[in-house]
GROMACS .gro file of C-alpha atoms in nm:
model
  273
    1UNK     CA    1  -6.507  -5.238  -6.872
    2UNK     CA    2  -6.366  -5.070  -6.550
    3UNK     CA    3  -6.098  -4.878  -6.761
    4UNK     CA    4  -6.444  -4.736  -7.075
    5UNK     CA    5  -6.681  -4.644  -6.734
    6UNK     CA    6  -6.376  -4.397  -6.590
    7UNK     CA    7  -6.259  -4.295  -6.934
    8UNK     CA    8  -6.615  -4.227  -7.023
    9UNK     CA    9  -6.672  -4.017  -6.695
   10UNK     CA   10  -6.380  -3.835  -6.720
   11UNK     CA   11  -6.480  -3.719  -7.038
   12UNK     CA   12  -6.779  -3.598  -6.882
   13UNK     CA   13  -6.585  -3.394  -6.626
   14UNK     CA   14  -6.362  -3.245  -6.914
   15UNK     CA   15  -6.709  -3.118  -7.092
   16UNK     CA   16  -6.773  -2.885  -6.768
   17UNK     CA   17  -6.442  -2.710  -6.848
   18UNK     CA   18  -6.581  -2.501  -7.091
   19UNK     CA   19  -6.838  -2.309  -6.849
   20UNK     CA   20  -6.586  -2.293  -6.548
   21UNK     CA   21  -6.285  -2.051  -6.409
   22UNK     CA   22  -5.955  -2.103  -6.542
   23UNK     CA   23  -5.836  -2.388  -6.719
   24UNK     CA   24  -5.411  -2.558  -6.727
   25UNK     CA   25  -5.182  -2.798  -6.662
   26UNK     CA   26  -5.117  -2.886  -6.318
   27UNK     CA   27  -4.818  -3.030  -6.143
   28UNK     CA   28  -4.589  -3.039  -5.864
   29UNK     CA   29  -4.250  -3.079  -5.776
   30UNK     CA   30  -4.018  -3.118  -5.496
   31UNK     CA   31  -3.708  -2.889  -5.526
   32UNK     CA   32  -3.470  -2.882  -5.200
   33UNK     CA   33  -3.459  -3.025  -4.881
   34UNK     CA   34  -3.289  -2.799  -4.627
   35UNK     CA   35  -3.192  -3.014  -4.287
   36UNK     CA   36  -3.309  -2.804  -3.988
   37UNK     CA   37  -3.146  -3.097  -3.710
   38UNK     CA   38  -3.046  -3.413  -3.816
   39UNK     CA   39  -3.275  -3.720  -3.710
   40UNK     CA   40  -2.910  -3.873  -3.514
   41UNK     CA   41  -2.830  -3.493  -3.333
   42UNK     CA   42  -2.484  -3.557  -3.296
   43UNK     CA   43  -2.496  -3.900  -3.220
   44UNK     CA   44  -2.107  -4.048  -3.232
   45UNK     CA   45  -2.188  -4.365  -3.400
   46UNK     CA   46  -2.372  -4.181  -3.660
   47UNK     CA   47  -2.343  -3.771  -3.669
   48UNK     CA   48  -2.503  -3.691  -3.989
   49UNK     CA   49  -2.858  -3.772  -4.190
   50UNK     CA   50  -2.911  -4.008  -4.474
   51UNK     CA   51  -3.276  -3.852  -4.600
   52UNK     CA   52  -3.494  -3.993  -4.870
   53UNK     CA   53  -3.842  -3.940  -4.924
   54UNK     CA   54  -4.125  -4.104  -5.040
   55UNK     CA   55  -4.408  -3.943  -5.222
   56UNK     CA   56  -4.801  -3.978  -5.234
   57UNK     CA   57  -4.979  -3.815  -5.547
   58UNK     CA   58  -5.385  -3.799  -5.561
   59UNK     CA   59  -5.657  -3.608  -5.712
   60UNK     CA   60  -6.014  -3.643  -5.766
   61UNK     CA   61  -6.327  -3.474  -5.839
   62UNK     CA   62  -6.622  -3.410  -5.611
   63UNK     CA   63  -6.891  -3.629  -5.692
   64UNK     CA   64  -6.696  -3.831  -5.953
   65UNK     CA   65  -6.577  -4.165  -5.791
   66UNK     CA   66  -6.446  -4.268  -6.095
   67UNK     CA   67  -6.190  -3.958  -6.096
   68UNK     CA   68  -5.983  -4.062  -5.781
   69UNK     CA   69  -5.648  -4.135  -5.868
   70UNK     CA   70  -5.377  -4.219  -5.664
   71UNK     CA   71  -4.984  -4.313  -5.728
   72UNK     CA   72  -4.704  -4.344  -5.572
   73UNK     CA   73  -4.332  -4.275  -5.596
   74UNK     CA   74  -4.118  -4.543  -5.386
   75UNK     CA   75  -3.794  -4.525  -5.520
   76UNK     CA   76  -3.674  -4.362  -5.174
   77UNK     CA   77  -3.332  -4.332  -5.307
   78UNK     CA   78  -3.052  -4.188  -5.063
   79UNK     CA   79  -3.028  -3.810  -5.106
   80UNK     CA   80  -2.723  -3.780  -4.916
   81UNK     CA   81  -2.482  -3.999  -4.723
   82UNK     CA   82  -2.384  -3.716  -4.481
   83UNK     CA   83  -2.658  -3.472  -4.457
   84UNK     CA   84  -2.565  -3.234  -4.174
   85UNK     CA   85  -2.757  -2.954  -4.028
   86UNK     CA   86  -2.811  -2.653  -4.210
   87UNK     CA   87  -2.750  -2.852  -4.561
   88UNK     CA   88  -2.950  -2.759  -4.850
   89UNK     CA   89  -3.043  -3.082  -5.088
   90UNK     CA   90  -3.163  -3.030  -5.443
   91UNK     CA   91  -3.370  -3.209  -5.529
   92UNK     CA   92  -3.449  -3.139  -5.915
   93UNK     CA   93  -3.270  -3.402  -6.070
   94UNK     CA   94  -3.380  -3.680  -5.844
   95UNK     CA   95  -3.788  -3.595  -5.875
   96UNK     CA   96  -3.960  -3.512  -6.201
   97UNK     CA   97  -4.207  -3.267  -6.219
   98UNK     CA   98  -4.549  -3.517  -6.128
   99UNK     CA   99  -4.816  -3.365  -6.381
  100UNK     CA  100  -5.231  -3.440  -6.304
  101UNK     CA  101  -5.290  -3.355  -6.627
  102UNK     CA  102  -5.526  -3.067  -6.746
  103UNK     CA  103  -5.750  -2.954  -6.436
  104UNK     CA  104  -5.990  -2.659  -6.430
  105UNK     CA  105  -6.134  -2.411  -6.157
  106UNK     CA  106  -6.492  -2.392  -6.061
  107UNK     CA  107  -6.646  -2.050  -6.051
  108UNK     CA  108  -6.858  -1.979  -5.695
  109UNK     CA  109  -7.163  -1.943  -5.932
  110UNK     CA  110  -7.104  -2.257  -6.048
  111UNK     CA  111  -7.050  -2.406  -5.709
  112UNK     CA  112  -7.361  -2.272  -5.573
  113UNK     CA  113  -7.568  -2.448  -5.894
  114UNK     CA  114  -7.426  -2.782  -5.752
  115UNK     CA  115  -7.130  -2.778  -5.959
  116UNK     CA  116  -6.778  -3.013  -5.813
  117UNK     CA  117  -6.413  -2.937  -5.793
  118UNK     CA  118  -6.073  -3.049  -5.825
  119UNK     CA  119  -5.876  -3.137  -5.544
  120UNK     CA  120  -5.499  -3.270  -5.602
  121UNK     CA  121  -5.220  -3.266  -5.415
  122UNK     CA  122  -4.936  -3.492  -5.224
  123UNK     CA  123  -4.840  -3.655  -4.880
  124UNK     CA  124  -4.481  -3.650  -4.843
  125UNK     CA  125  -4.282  -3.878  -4.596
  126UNK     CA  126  -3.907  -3.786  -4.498
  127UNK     CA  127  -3.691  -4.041  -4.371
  128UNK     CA  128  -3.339  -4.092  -4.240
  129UNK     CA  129  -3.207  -4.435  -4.372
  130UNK     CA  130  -3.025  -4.572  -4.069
  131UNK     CA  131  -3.135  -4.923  -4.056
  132UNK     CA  132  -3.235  -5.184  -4.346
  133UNK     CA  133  -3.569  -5.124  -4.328
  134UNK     CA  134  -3.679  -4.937  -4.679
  135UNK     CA  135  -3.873  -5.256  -4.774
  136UNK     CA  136  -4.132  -5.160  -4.452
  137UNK     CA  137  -4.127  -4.806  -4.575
  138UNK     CA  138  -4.200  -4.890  -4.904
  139UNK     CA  139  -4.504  -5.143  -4.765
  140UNK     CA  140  -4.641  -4.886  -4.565
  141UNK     CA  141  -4.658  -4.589  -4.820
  142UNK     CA  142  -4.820  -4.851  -5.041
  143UNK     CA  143  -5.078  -4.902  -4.758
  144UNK     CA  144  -5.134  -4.556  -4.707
  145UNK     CA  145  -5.206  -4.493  -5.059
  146UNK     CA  146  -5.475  -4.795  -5.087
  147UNK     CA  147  -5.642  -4.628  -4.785
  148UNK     CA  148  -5.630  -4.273  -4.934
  149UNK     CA  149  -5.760  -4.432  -5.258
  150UNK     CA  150  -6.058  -4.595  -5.066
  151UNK     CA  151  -6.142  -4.290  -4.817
  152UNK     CA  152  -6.133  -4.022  -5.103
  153UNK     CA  153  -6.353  -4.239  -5.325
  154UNK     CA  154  -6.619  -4.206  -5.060
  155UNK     CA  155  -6.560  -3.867  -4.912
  156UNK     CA  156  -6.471  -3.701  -5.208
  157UNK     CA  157  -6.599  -3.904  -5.519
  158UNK     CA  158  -6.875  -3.988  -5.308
  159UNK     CA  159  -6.917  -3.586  -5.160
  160UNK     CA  160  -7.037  -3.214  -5.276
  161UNK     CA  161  -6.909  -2.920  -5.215
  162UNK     CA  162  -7.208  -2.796  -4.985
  163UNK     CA  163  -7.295  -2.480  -4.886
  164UNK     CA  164  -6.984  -2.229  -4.837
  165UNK     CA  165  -6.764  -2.552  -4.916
  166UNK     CA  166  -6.895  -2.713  -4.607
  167UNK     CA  167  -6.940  -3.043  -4.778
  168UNK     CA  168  -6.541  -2.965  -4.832
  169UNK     CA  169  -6.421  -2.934  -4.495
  170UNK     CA  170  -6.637  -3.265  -4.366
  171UNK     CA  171  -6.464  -3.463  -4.657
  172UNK     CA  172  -6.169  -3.325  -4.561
  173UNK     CA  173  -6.210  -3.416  -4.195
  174UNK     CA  174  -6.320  -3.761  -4.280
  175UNK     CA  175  -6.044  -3.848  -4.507
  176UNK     CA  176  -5.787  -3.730  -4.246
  177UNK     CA  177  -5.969  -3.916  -3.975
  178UNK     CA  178  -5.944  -4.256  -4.203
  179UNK     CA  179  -5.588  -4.192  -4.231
  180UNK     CA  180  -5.523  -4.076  -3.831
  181UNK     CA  181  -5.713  -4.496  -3.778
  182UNK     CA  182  -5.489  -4.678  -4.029
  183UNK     CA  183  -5.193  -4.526  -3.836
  184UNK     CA  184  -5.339  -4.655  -3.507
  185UNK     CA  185  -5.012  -4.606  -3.332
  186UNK     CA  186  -4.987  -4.939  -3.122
  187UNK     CA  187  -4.702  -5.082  -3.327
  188UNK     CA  188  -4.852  -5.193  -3.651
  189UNK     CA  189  -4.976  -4.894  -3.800
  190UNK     CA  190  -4.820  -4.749  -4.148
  191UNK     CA  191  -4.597  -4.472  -3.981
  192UNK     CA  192  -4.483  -4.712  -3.701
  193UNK     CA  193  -4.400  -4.965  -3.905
  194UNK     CA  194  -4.092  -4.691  -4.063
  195UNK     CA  195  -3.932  -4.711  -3.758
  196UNK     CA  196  -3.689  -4.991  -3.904
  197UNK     CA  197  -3.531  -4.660  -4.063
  198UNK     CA  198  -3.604  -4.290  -3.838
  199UNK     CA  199  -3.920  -4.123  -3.938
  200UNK     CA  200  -3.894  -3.720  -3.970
  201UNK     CA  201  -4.191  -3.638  -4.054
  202UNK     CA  202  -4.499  -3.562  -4.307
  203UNK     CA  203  -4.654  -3.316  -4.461
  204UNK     CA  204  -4.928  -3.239  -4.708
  205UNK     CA  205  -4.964  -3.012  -4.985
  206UNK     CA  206  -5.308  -3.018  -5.103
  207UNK     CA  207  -5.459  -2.786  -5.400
  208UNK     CA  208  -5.857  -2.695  -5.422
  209UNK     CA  209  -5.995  -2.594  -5.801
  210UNK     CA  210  -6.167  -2.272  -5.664
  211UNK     CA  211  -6.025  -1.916  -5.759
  212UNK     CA  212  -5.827  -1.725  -5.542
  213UNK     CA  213  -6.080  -1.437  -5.446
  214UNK     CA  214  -6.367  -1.739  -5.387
  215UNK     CA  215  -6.076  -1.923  -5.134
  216UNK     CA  216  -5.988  -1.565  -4.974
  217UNK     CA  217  -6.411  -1.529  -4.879
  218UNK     CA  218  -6.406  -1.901  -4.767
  219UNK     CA  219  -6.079  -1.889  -4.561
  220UNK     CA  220  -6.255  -1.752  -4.295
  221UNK     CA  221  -6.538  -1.909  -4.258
  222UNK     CA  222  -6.337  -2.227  -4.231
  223UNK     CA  223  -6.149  -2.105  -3.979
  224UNK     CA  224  -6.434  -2.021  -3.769
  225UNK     CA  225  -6.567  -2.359  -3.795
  226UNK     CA  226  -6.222  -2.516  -3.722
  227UNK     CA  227  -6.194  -2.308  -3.395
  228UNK     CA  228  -6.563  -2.429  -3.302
  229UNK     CA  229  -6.451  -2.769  -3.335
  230UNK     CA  230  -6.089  -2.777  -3.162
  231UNK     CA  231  -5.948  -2.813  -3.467
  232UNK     CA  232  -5.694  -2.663  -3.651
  233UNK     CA  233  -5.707  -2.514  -4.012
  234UNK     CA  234  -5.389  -2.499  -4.254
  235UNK     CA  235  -5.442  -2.248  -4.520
  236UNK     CA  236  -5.230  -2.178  -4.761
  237UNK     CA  237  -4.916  -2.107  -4.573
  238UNK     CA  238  -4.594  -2.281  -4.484
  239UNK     CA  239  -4.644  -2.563  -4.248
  240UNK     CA  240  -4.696  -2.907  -4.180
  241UNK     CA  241  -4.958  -2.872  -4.418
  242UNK     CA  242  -5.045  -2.633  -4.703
  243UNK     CA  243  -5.390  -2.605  -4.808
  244UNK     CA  244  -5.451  -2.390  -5.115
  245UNK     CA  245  -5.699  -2.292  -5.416
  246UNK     CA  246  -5.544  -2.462  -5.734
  247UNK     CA  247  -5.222  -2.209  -5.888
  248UNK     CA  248  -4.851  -2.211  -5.941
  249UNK     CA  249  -4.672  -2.165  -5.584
  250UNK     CA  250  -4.407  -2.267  -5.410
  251UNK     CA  251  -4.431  -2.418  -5.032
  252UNK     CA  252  -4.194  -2.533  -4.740
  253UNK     CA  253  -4.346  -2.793  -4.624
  254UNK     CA  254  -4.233  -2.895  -4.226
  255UNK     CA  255  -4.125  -3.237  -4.219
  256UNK     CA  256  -4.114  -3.279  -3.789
  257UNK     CA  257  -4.273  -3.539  -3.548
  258UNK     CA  258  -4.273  -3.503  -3.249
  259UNK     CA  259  -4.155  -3.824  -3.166
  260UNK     CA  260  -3.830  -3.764  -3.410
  261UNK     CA  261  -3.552  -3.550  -3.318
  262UNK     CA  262  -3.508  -3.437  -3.662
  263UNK     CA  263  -3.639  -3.157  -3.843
  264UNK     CA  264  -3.670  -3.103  -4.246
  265UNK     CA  265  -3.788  -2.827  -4.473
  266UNK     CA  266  -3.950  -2.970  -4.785
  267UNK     CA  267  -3.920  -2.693  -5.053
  268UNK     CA  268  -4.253  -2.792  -5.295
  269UNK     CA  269  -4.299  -2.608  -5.697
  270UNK     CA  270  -4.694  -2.634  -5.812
  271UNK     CA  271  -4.758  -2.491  -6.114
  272UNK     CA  272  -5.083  -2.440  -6.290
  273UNK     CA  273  -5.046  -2.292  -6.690
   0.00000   0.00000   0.00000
C-alpha cells in the first residue's frame, strides 16, 4: 500500500511538469580525485594514501513527503594503494553516472502561486583506508542516510518554498542542524565512528529546481540573511559545499577536516538534458 500511495503521488508531481520551467534527466557523477596532502603526510610507516569514498544520493520535493528518496553507495572500494600528493584519480570507471530520474524546474511565477521544487543532490565522504575499519564506515553512512531520510521528510516533504525561498533556507538549516546532532562528536557519532580508517573530509553538492536567472535574484538575498545569522552561505561555487539551481555543471568539491591532515579535491559531473 506504501509502495501505490508514493507511486500515486509521484504521479501527481509529474502532472505539474507540464506548466513549469525546463524539464530533463538529471544525474551526477564523480570523475577524479586529485590528492592535495595525503591523510599520513609523510609518515615512514605509511607515506602514501589509500582513498575510497562513500556516497549519499537524495532528492525530494517540497511539500511531497512521499518524494524523499535516499540511497546509498557503500562499496568504498580502494582507489589506490599508493596515492601520493599531487595524484590525479579517475574515477569514471569505478562510479556510474547516479541518475534521479526525470526532474523539472519551477518557474518564480509558479513559486509565488505556492508551487514546490526539486531539490537533489549528494554527501560525499573521503577516506584513507589505513586500519580495518570499512565495516564502521559503512554503518555510519548507513546511519547518516536514515537520518537524512527522516529530517528531509519533515523539512522538506513536510516544507514550502516561502516567500523569496525563505521556507528554503529554514529547511535547509534544519536539515543540516539534524545532521550537525547525529554527529554529536563525543565518540559515538557517525563521522567519529570512521576513525577506525582516517576521515578526510565531506562535502555536499546539492541542486535546487529553480532557473538560473530566479537563483541569480535569490543569491543575494540569502546571503544577506546568512550574514544576519552568523552563518555562512555556499552558492554555487567550489567548496566544501556547492549549492546550485538544477543544470549540467561540473564542481570540485573540498574534501578537508580540520581534524585530518589530509586534503582531497572531489571533481563532481551533474548533468541535466
Amino acid at each position: 500500500m506504501k509502495t501505490l500511495i508514493k507511486t500515486i503521488a509521484l504521479a501527481g508531481i509529474t502532472l505539474l511538469a507540464g506548466g513549469c520551467g525546463e524539464t530533463g534527466e538529471f544525474s551526477m557523477q564523480p570523475t577524479s580525485l586529485r590528492i592535495v596532502d595525503t591523510d599520513d603526510s609523510g609518515s615512514w610507516f605509511d607515506p602514501a594514501d589509500e582513498p575510497y569514498i562513500g556516497i549519499i544520493h537524495f532528492q525530494g520535493f517540497f511539500s511531497n513527503p512521499d518524494s524523499v528518496t535516499v540511497t546509498t553507495n557503500t562499496d568504498l572500494t580502494t582507489l589506490s594503494t599508493s596515492a601520493g600528493e599531487g595524484d590525479i584519480i579517475s574515477l569514471i570507471s569505478e562510479f556510474s553516472d547516479h541518475s534521479f530520474g526525470s526532474l523539472f524546474t519551477t518557474t518564480s511565477e509558479q513559486l509565488n502561486d505556492g508551487a514546490g521544487i526539486w531539490v537533489a543532490g549528494a554527501i560525499y565522504i573521503g577516506v584513507d583506508h589505513d586500519n580495518p575499519g570499512k565495516g564502521n564506515v559503512r554503518d555510519a553512512i548507513v546511519d547518516i542516510a536514515d537520518a537524512l531520510e527522516d529530517s528531509l521528510r519533515v523539512h522538506i516533504g513536510g516544507g514550502s518554498w516561502g516567500i523569496l525561498g525563505d521556507g528554503f533556507w529554514e529547511a535547509l538549516q534544519n536539515v543540516m542542524a539534524d545532521l550537525d546532532e547525529g554527529n554529536d562528536g563525543g565518540g559515538s557519532g557517525w563521522f567519529t565512528r570512521m576513525i577506525a580508517d582516517d576521515l578526510v573530509g565531506t562535502g555536499i553538492f546539492l541542486h535546487m529546481g529553480i532557473e538560473q536567472d530566479f537563483y541569480d535574484d535569490l543569491l543575494p538575498i540569502w546571503e544577506a540573511v546568512a550574514a544576519s545569522e552568523g552563518v555562512e552561505f555556499f552558492g554555487c561555487e567550489n567548496g566544501q559545499v556547492s549549492i546550485c539551481p538544477m543544470q549540467t555543471t561540473s564542481k570540485v568539491l573540498h574534501l578537508n577536516e580540520t581534524d585530518s591532515e589530509g586534503d582531497y579535491r572531489l571533481t563532481v559531473t551533474s548533468t541535466f538534458n
